Amino acid sequence: MDLCEYVTKLYQWQQMLRQAIKQRPRKLMLSPFSPFLVEFEQQKFEDVEVPGQYLRLTDSSDDFVRIERFIPELRVVLRSNGVLRMLAIRGTDGSIVHFSVQHFTSRYNHQEERWVQFFRNLDAAGEHDRNTWEQRRIALHLPTIVSLAPHIRLVQEQPESFSLQDVYDKACLRNGTPEIAPALYAVGKMNELISQLPSIDAASEVLFEHICQTMVPASLLQDDVRMHAVSPMEYWLYRENFTYQVSASIALTYMIACTQRAPAKLSISRATGNICLHDLVPTQATPGLIHSKEAVPFRLTPNIQTFVTELGLEGIVPFAIYKVIQRFTDVEHLLRDFLDLYVRDELIHVPAVKSLAAANPQALAEMCERNVKLIEARANQMVETLPPKEVQDKELSPMQPLFRLMTQAVAPSNLAKMDFIWAPWL
């Protein structure tokens, strides 16, 4: 049995398991699992806030929404990366907030929560200098995470949200093709092309272009949004907001070298186009070095390019990236002050670094300083502008360093080097 046959068997078993899960009830009553939550409104508790509101860093909790009752229905949501239980809470203002109950390892939980808190604190520190336009257009939509135990947490969700992986899965279901078809095709044809082309990179690029042209159209996301849009005006506004949100996600992920941005990690709101970034954690190329070895600096794949349009790529995206990073770099020492704290916490949890720090504390301080400088360099690279004389003489854009990064992100030769889990064709 070769690799393709083995993967095909695994896929068939996965589909059988998925069908078995789909046959189970998608809505359950909350009472068998927790009678206490169902009877919460009859209990003698008062002024219990809806979870997650203390993350807003406000001075007073007087305006916080209190829990009125728990919706007695528990939803079971099947996603590409697992099955989640969805709990709904009705607040005293009439709103309904949805939380998914997630089980992860303690180390991973704290790592993601730490960096979400980093960006939330950094964003709040420069909020007073921001105008209304910036607050509305390029706001950071970070997941609200509430830890209940070392291995259990609540994550606020939007029931109508979807991901790029969901769009692709629906398209495969309509066409009757398996989701792993591009990967199987690439593996099956690779050996044949290597003997005909000078290098593996050239063969990968040929396979990538063939998959994009014949198997995964670049208009999947665009068609899905257009299908749900009520009017052309709503579609235009949705695309505009999505473009700003893509820019914010690019800025955050590149700054901290957050890699492995699989399609399922990009949660998009069906109503507004806001993007909530999950698994926002830095990558360590080697223990103690926050750096990315991926061929592309951030995710800007063909489906995102088509939906954003060429005008958005050349106008809105670089401008919005610049404005997001400018918030953090304009205030003197703001970025460094926060990074000194969070980078040390990130490194000290790596076993190799922890043992080194115990033997030589000075080595840990130098390691933190090196990583802080790397993150600052990536941030400054996105807001770097060329001098006017060089722009005029060489006929370049003032934001040429940022355009150079975007060129690397959209280059087919670089996208072809990404692995199948990353899904560069999507």
Coordinates of N, CA and C in Angstrom, one line a residue, residues 119-286:
F119 N -2.2 41.5 22.8 CA -2.7 42.4 21.7 C -3.9 43.3 22.3
R120 N -4.7 42.7 23.2 CA -5.8 43.5 23.8 C -5.2 44.6 24.6
N121 N -4.2 44.4 25.4 CA -3.6 45.4 26.2 C -2.9 46.5 25.4
L122 N -2.2 46.0 24.4 CA -1.5 46.9 23.5 C -2.5 47.8 22.7
D123 N -3.6 47.2 22.3 CA -4.6 48.0 21.6 C -5.3 49.0 22.5
A124 N -5.5 48.6 23.8 CA -6.2 49.5 24.7 C -5.2 50.7 25.1
A125 N -3.9 50.4 25.1 CA -3.0 51.5 25.5 C -3.0 52.6 24.5
G126 N -3.2 52.4 23.3 CA -3.2 53.5 22.3 C -4.6 53.9 21.8
E127 N -5.6 53.5 22.6 CA -7.0 53.8 22.1 C -7.3 55.2 22.2
H128 N -6.7 56.0 23.1 CA -7.1 57.4 23.2 C -6.7 58.3 22.1
D129 N -5.7 57.8 21.3 CA -5.2 58.5 20.2 C -5.9 58.1 18.9
R130 N -6.9 57.3 18.9 CA -7.5 56.7 17.7 C -8.8 57.5 17.4
N131 N -9.0 57.8 16.1 CA -10.3 58.4 15.8 C -11.4 57.4 15.5
T132 N -12.6 57.9 15.3 CA -13.7 57.0 15.1 C -13.6 56.1 13.9
W133 N -13.0 56.6 12.9 CA -12.8 55.8 11.7 C -12.0 54.5 12.0
E134 N -10.8 54.7 12.7 CA -9.9 53.6 13.0 C -10.6 52.6 13.9
Q135 N -11.4 53.1 14.9 CA -12.0 52.3 15.8 C -13.0 51.4 15.1
R136 N -13.7 51.9 14.1 CA -14.7 51.1 13.4 C -14.1 50.2 12.3
R137 N -13.2 50.7 11.5 CA -12.7 49.9 10.4 C -11.6 48.9 10.7
I138 N -10.6 49.3 11.5 CA -9.5 48.4 11.7 C -9.4 48.0 13.2
A139 N -10.6 47.8 13.7 CA -10.6 47.3 15.1 C -10.1 45.8 15.2
L140 N -9.5 45.5 16.2 CA -9.0 44.1 16.4 C -10.1 43.3 17.1
H141 N -10.5 42.2 16.4 CA -11.5 41.3 16.9 C -10.8 40.0 17.4
L142 N -10.5 40.1 18.7 CA -9.8 39.0 19.4 C -10.8 38.1 20.1
P143 N -10.5 36.8 20.2 CA -11.4 35.8 20.8 C -11.5 36.1 22.3
T144 N -12.7 36.0 22.9 CA -12.9 36.1 24.3 C -12.8 34.7 24.9
I145 N -11.7 34.5 25.7 CA -11.4 33.2 26.3 C -11.5 33.3 27.8
V146 N -12.3 32.4 28.4 CA -12.5 32.4 29.8 C -12.1 31.0 30.3
S147 N -11.1 30.9 31.1 CA -10.6 29.6 31.6 C -11.4 29.2 32.8
L148 N -11.9 27.9 32.8 CA -12.6 27.4 33.9 C -11.8 26.4 34.7
A149 N -10.8 25.8 34.1 CA -9.9 24.8 34.7 C -8.7 24.7 33.8
P150 N -7.6 24.1 34.3 CA -6.4 24.0 33.4 C -6.7 23.4 32.1
H151 N -7.7 22.5 31.9 CA -8.0 21.8 30.7 C -9.3 22.2 30.0
I152 N -10.1 23.1 30.6 CA -11.4 23.5 30.1 C -11.5 25.0 30.0
R153 N -12.1 25.5 28.9 CA -12.2 26.9 28.8 C -13.5 27.2 27.9
L154 N -14.0 28.4 28.1 CA -15.1 28.9 27.3 C -14.6 29.9 26.3
V155 N -15.0 29.8 25.0 CA -14.6 30.7 24.0 C -15.8 31.3 23.4
Q156 N -15.9 32.6 23.4 CA -17.1 33.2 22.8 C -17.2 33.0 21.3
E157 N -18.3 32.6 20.8 CA -18.5 32.3 19.4 C -19.6 33.0 18.8
Q158 N -19.6 33.1 17.5 CA -20.8 33.6 16.7 C -21.3 32.4 15.9
P159 N -22.5 32.1 16.2 CA -23.1 30.8 15.5 C -23.0 30.9 14.0
E160 N -23.2 32.2 13.4 CA -23.2 32.3 12.0 C -21.9 32.4 11.3
S161 N -20.8 32.3 12.1 CA -19.4 32.5 11.6 C -19.1 31.3 10.7
F162 N -18.1 31.5 9.8 CA -17.6 30.4 9.0 C -16.1 30.6 8.8
S163 N -15.5 29.6 8.2 CA -14.1 29.7 7.9 C -13.8 29.4 6.4
L164 N -12.6 29.6 6.0 CA -12.3 29.3 4.6 C -12.4 27.7 4.4
Q165 N -12.1 27.0 5.4 CA -12.2 25.5 5.3 C -13.7 25.1 5.1
D166 N -14.6 25.8 5.7 CA -16.0 25.5 5.6 C -16.5 25.8 4.1
V167 N -16.0 26.9 3.6 CA -16.3 27.3 2.2 C -15.8 26.2 1.2
Y168 N -14.6 25.7 1.4 CA -14.0 24.7 0.6 C -14.8 23.4 0.7
D169 N -15.1 23.0 2.0 CA -15.8 21.7 2.2 C -17.2 21.7 1.5
K170 N -17.9 22.9 1.6 CA -19.2 23.0 0.9 C -19.1 22.8 -0.6
A171 N -18.1 23.5 -1.1 CA -17.8 23.4 -2.6 C -17.5 21.9 -3.0
C172 N -16.7 21.2 -2.2 CA -16.4 19.8 -2.5 C -17.7 19.0 -2.4
L173 N -18.6 19.3 -1.4 CA -19.8 18.5 -1.3 C -20.7 18.7 -2.5
R174 N -20.8 20.0 -3.0 CA -21.6 20.2 -4.2 C -21.1 19.5 -5.4
N175 N -19.8 19.5 -5.6 CA -19.2 18.9 -6.8 C -19.0 17.4 -6.7
G176 N -19.1 16.9 -5.5 CA -18.9 15.4 -5.3 C -17.5 15.0 -5.3
T177 N -16.6 15.9 -5.0 CA -15.1 15.6 -4.9 C -14.6 15.5 -3.5
P178 N -13.7 14.7 -3.2 CA -13.1 14.6 -1.8 C -12.3 15.8 -1.5
E179 N -12.2 16.2 -0.2 CA -11.5 17.4 0.2 C -10.0 17.2 0.0
I180 N -9.5 15.9 0.0 CA -8.1 15.6 -0.1 C -7.6 15.5 -1.6
A181 N -8.5 15.7 -2.5 CA -8.2 15.5 -3.9 C -6.9 16.3 -4.4
P182 N -6.8 17.6 -4.0 CA -5.6 18.3 -4.5 C -4.3 17.7 -3.9
A183 N -4.3 17.3 -2.6 CA -3.1 16.7 -2.0 C -2.8 15.4 -2.7
L184 N -3.8 14.5 -2.9 CA -3.5 13.3 -3.6 C -3.0 13.4 -5.0
Y185 N -3.5 14.4 -5.7 CA -3.0 14.7 -7.0 C -1.6 15.1 -7.0
A186 N -1.2 16.0 -6.0 CA 0.1 16.5 -6.0 C 1.1 15.4 -5.6
V187 N 0.7 14.5 -4.7 CA 1.6 13.4 -4.3 C 1.8 12.4 -5.4
G188 N 0.7 12.1 -6.1 CA 0.8 11.2 -7.2 C 1.6 11.6 -8.4
K189 N 1.6 12.9 -8.7 CA 2.2 13.5 -9.9 C 3.6 14.0 -9.6
M190 N 4.0 14.1 -8.3 CA 5.3 14.7 -8.0 C 6.5 13.9 -8.6
N191 N 6.5 12.6 -8.4 CA 7.6 11.8 -8.9 C 7.7 11.9 -10.4
E192 N 6.6 11.9 -11.1 CA 6.6 12.0 -12.6 C 7.2 13.3 -13.0
L193 N 6.8 14.4 -12.3 CA 7.3 15.7 -12.7 C 8.8 16.0 -12.4
I194 N 9.2 15.4 -11.3 CA 10.6 15.6 -10.9 C 11.6 15.1 -11.9
S195 N 11.2 14.0 -12.6 CA 12.1 13.5 -13.7 C 12.1 14.3 -14.9
Q196 N 11.1 15.2 -15.1 CA 11.0 16.1 -16.3 C 11.5 17.5 -16.0
L197 N 11.5 17.9 -14.8 CA 11.8 19.3 -14.5 C 13.1 19.4 -13.7
P198 N 13.8 20.5 -13.7 CA 15.1 20.6 -13.1 C 15.1 20.5 -11.6
S199 N 14.0 20.9 -10.9 CA 14.1 20.9 -9.4 C 12.7 20.6 -8.8
I200 N 12.7 20.3 -7.5 CA 11.5 20.0 -6.8 C 10.6 21.2 -6.8
D201 N 11.2 22.4 -6.6 CA 10.4 23.6 -6.5 C 9.7 23.9 -7.8
A202 N 10.3 23.6 -8.9 CA 9.7 23.8 -10.2 C 8.5 22.9 -10.4
A203 N 8.7 21.6 -9.9 CA 7.6 20.7 -10.0 C 6.4 21.1 -9.1
S204 N 6.7 21.6 -7.9 CA 5.7 22.0 -7.0 C 4.9 23.2 -7.5
E205 N 5.6 24.1 -8.2 CA 4.9 25.3 -8.8 C 4.0 24.8 -9.9
V206 N 4.4 23.9 -10.8 CA 3.5 23.4 -11.8 C 2.3 22.7 -11.2
L207 N 2.5 21.9 -10.2 CA 1.3 21.3 -9.5 C 0.4 22.3 -8.9
F208 N 1.0 23.3 -8.3 CA 0.2 24.4 -7.6 C -0.7 25.1 -8.7
E209 N -0.1 25.5 -9.8 CA -0.9 26.2 -10.8 C -2.0 25.3 -11.4
H210 N -1.7 24.0 -11.6 CA -2.7 23.1 -12.1 C -3.9 22.9 -11.1
I211 N -3.6 22.8 -9.8 CA -4.6 22.7 -8.8 C -5.5 23.9 -8.8
C212 N -4.9 25.1 -8.9 CA -5.6 26.3 -8.8 C -6.5 26.5 -10.1
Q213 N -6.1 26.0 -11.2 CA -6.8 26.2 -12.5 C -7.9 25.2 -12.6
T214 N -7.8 24.0 -12.1 CA -8.7 22.9 -12.5 C -9.5 22.3 -11.3
M215 N -8.9 22.5 -10.1 CA -9.5 21.8 -8.9 C -10.1 22.7 -7.8
V216 N -9.4 23.8 -7.6 CA -9.8 24.7 -6.5 C -9.9 26.1 -7.2
P217 N -11.1 26.6 -7.6 CA -11.2 27.9 -8.2 C -10.9 29.0 -7.2
A218 N -10.4 30.1 -7.7 CA -10.0 31.2 -6.9 C -11.2 32.0 -6.4
S219 N -12.4 31.7 -6.9 CA -13.6 32.5 -6.6 C -14.5 31.8 -5.6
L220 N -14.0 30.8 -4.9 CA -14.9 30.1 -3.9 C -15.4 31.0 -2.9
L221 N -14.6 31.8 -2.2 CA -15.0 32.7 -1.2 C -15.9 33.8 -1.7
Q222 N -15.5 34.3 -2.9 CA -16.3 35.4 -3.5 C -17.7 34.9 -3.8
D223 N -17.9 33.7 -4.4 CA -19.2 33.2 -4.7 C -20.0 32.9 -3.5
D224 N -19.4 32.4 -2.4 CA -20.1 32.1 -1.2 C -20.7 33.3 -0.5
V225 N -19.9 34.4 -0.5 CA -20.4 35.6 0.1 C -21.5 36.2 -0.8
R226 N -21.3 36.2 -2.1 CA -22.3 36.7 -3.0 C -23.6 36.0 -2.9
M227 N -23.5 34.7 -2.6 CA -24.7 33.9 -2.5 C -25.6 34.3 -1.3
H228 N -24.9 34.7 -0.2 CA -25.6 35.1 1.0 C -25.9 36.6 1.1
A229 N -25.4 37.4 0.2 CA -25.6 38.8 0.2 C -27.0 39.1 -0.3
V230 N -27.7 40.0 0.4 CA -29.1 40.4 0.1 C -29.1 41.3 -1.1
S231 N -28.1 42.2 -1.2 CA -28.1 43.2 -2.3 C -26.7 43.5 -2.7
P232 N -26.5 44.1 -3.8 CA -25.1 44.5 -4.2 C -24.4 45.4 -3.3
M233 N -25.2 46.3 -2.7 CA -24.6 47.3 -1.7 C -24.1 46.5 -0.5
E234 N -24.9 45.6 0.0 CA -24.5 44.8 1.2 C -23.2 44.0 0.9
Y235 N -23.1 43.4 -0.3 CA -22.0 42.7 -0.8 C -20.7 43.6 -0.8
W236 N -20.9 44.8 -1.3 CA -19.8 45.7 -1.4 C -19.3 46.1 0.0
L237 N -20.2 46.5 0.9 CA -19.8 46.8 2.2 C -19.1 45.7 3.0
Y238 N -19.7 44.5 2.8 CA -19.1 43.3 3.4 C -17.6 43.1 2.9
R239 N -17.4 43.2 1.6 CA -16.1 43.0 1.0 C -15.1 44.1 1.5
E240 N -15.6 45.3 1.7 CA -14.8 46.4 2.2 C -14.3 46.1 3.6
N241 N -15.3 45.7 4.5 CA -14.9 45.5 5.8 C -14.0 44.3 6.0
F242 N -14.3 43.2 5.1 CA -13.4 42.0 5.1 C -12.0 42.4 4.8
T243 N -11.8 43.3 3.8 CA -10.5 43.7 3.4 C -9.7 44.4 4.5
Y244 N -10.4 45.2 5.3 CA -9.7 45.9 6.4 C -9.4 44.8 7.5
Q245 N -10.2 43.9 7.7 CA -10.0 42.8 8.7 C -8.9 41.9 8.3
V246 N -8.8 41.6 7.0 CA -7.6 40.8 6.5 C -6.3 41.5 6.8
S247 N -6.3 42.8 6.6 CA -5.1 43.6 6.8 C -4.7 43.6 8.3
A248 N -5.7 43.7 9.2 CA -5.4 43.6 10.6 C -4.8 42.2 11.0
S249 N -5.4 41.2 10.4 CA -4.9 39.8 10.7 C -3.5 39.6 10.2
I250 N -3.2 40.2 9.0 CA -1.8 40.1 8.4 C -0.8 40.8 9.4
A251 N -1.2 42.0 9.9 CA -0.3 42.8 10.7 C 0.0 42.0 12.0
L252 N -1.0 41.4 12.6 CA -0.7 40.7 13.9 C 0.1 39.5 13.7
T253 N -0.3 38.7 12.7 CA 0.4 37.4 12.6 C 1.8 37.5 12.1
Y254 N 2.1 38.5 11.3 CA 3.5 38.7 10.8 C 4.4 39.2 11.9
M255 N 3.8 40.1 12.7 CA 4.6 40.7 13.8 C 5.2 39.7 14.8
I256 N 4.4 38.8 15.2 CA 4.8 37.8 16.2 C 5.2 36.5 15.5
A257 N 5.3 36.4 14.2 CA 5.7 35.2 13.5 C 4.8 34.1 13.8
C258 N 3.5 34.3 13.6 CA 2.4 33.3 13.9 C 2.2 32.5 12.5
T259 N 2.7 31.3 12.5 CA 2.6 30.5 11.3 C 1.5 29.4 11.4
Q260 N 1.5 28.6 10.4 CA 0.5 27.5 10.3 C -0.9 28.0 10.3
R261 N -1.1 29.1 9.5 CA -2.5 29.7 9.5 C -3.3 28.9 8.5
A262 N -3.8 27.7 9.0 CA -4.6 26.9 8.2 C -6.0 27.5 8.0
P263 N -6.7 27.2 6.9 CA -8.0 27.8 6.6 C -9.0 27.8 7.7
A264 N -8.9 26.7 8.5 CA -9.9 26.6 9.6 C -9.7 27.6 10.8
K265 N -8.5 28.3 10.8 CA -8.2 29.2 11.9 C -8.6 30.6 11.6
L266 N -9.2 30.8 10.5 CA -9.7 32.2 10.1 C -11.2 32.2 10.2
S267 N -11.8 32.6 11.3 CA -13.2 32.6 11.6 C -13.8 34.0 11.1
I268 N -14.7 33.9 10.1 CA -15.3 35.1 9.5 C -16.7 35.2 9.9
S269 N -17.1 36.4 10.3 CA -18.5 36.6 10.6 C -19.4 36.7 9.4
R270 N -20.5 36.0 9.3 CA -21.4 36.0 8.2 C -22.1 37.3 8.1
A271 N -22.3 38.0 9.2 CA -23.1 39.2 9.2 C -22.3 40.5 8.8
T272 N -21.0 40.5 9.3 CA -20.2 41.8 9.2 C -19.0 41.6 8.4
G273 N -18.4 40.4 8.3 CA -17.1 40.2 7.7 C -15.9 40.4 8.6
N274 N -16.2 40.6 9.9 CA -15.1 40.7 10.9 C -14.4 39.3 11.0
I275 N -13.1 39.4 11.2 CA -12.3 38.2 11.3 C -11.8 38.0 12.7
C276 N -12.1 36.9 13.3 CA -11.6 36.6 14.7 C -10.5 35.6 14.5
L277 N -9.3 35.9 15.1 CA -8.1 35.1 14.9 C -8.0 34.1 16.0
H278 N -8.0 32.8 15.7 CA -7.8 31.8 16.7 C -6.4 31.2 16.5
D279 N -5.9 30.6 17.6 CA -4.6 30.1 17.6 C -3.5 31.1 17.3
L280 N -3.7 32.3 17.9 CA -2.8 33.4 17.7 C -1.6 33.3 18.6
V281 N -0.6 32.4 18.2 CA 0.6 32.2 19.1 C 1.8 32.2 18.2
P282 N 2.9 32.7 18.7 CA 4.1 32.8 17.9 C 4.8 31.4 17.6
T283 N 5.6 31.4 16.6 CA 6.3 30.1 16.3 C 7.8 30.3 16.6
Q284 N 8.3 29.2 17.2 CA 9.7 29.2 17.5 C 10.5 28.3 16.5
A285 N 11.3 29.0 15.6 CA 12.0 28.2 14.6 C 13.0 27.2 15.3
T286 N 13.6 27.7 16.3 CA 14.4 26.8 17.2 C 14.0 27.2 18.7

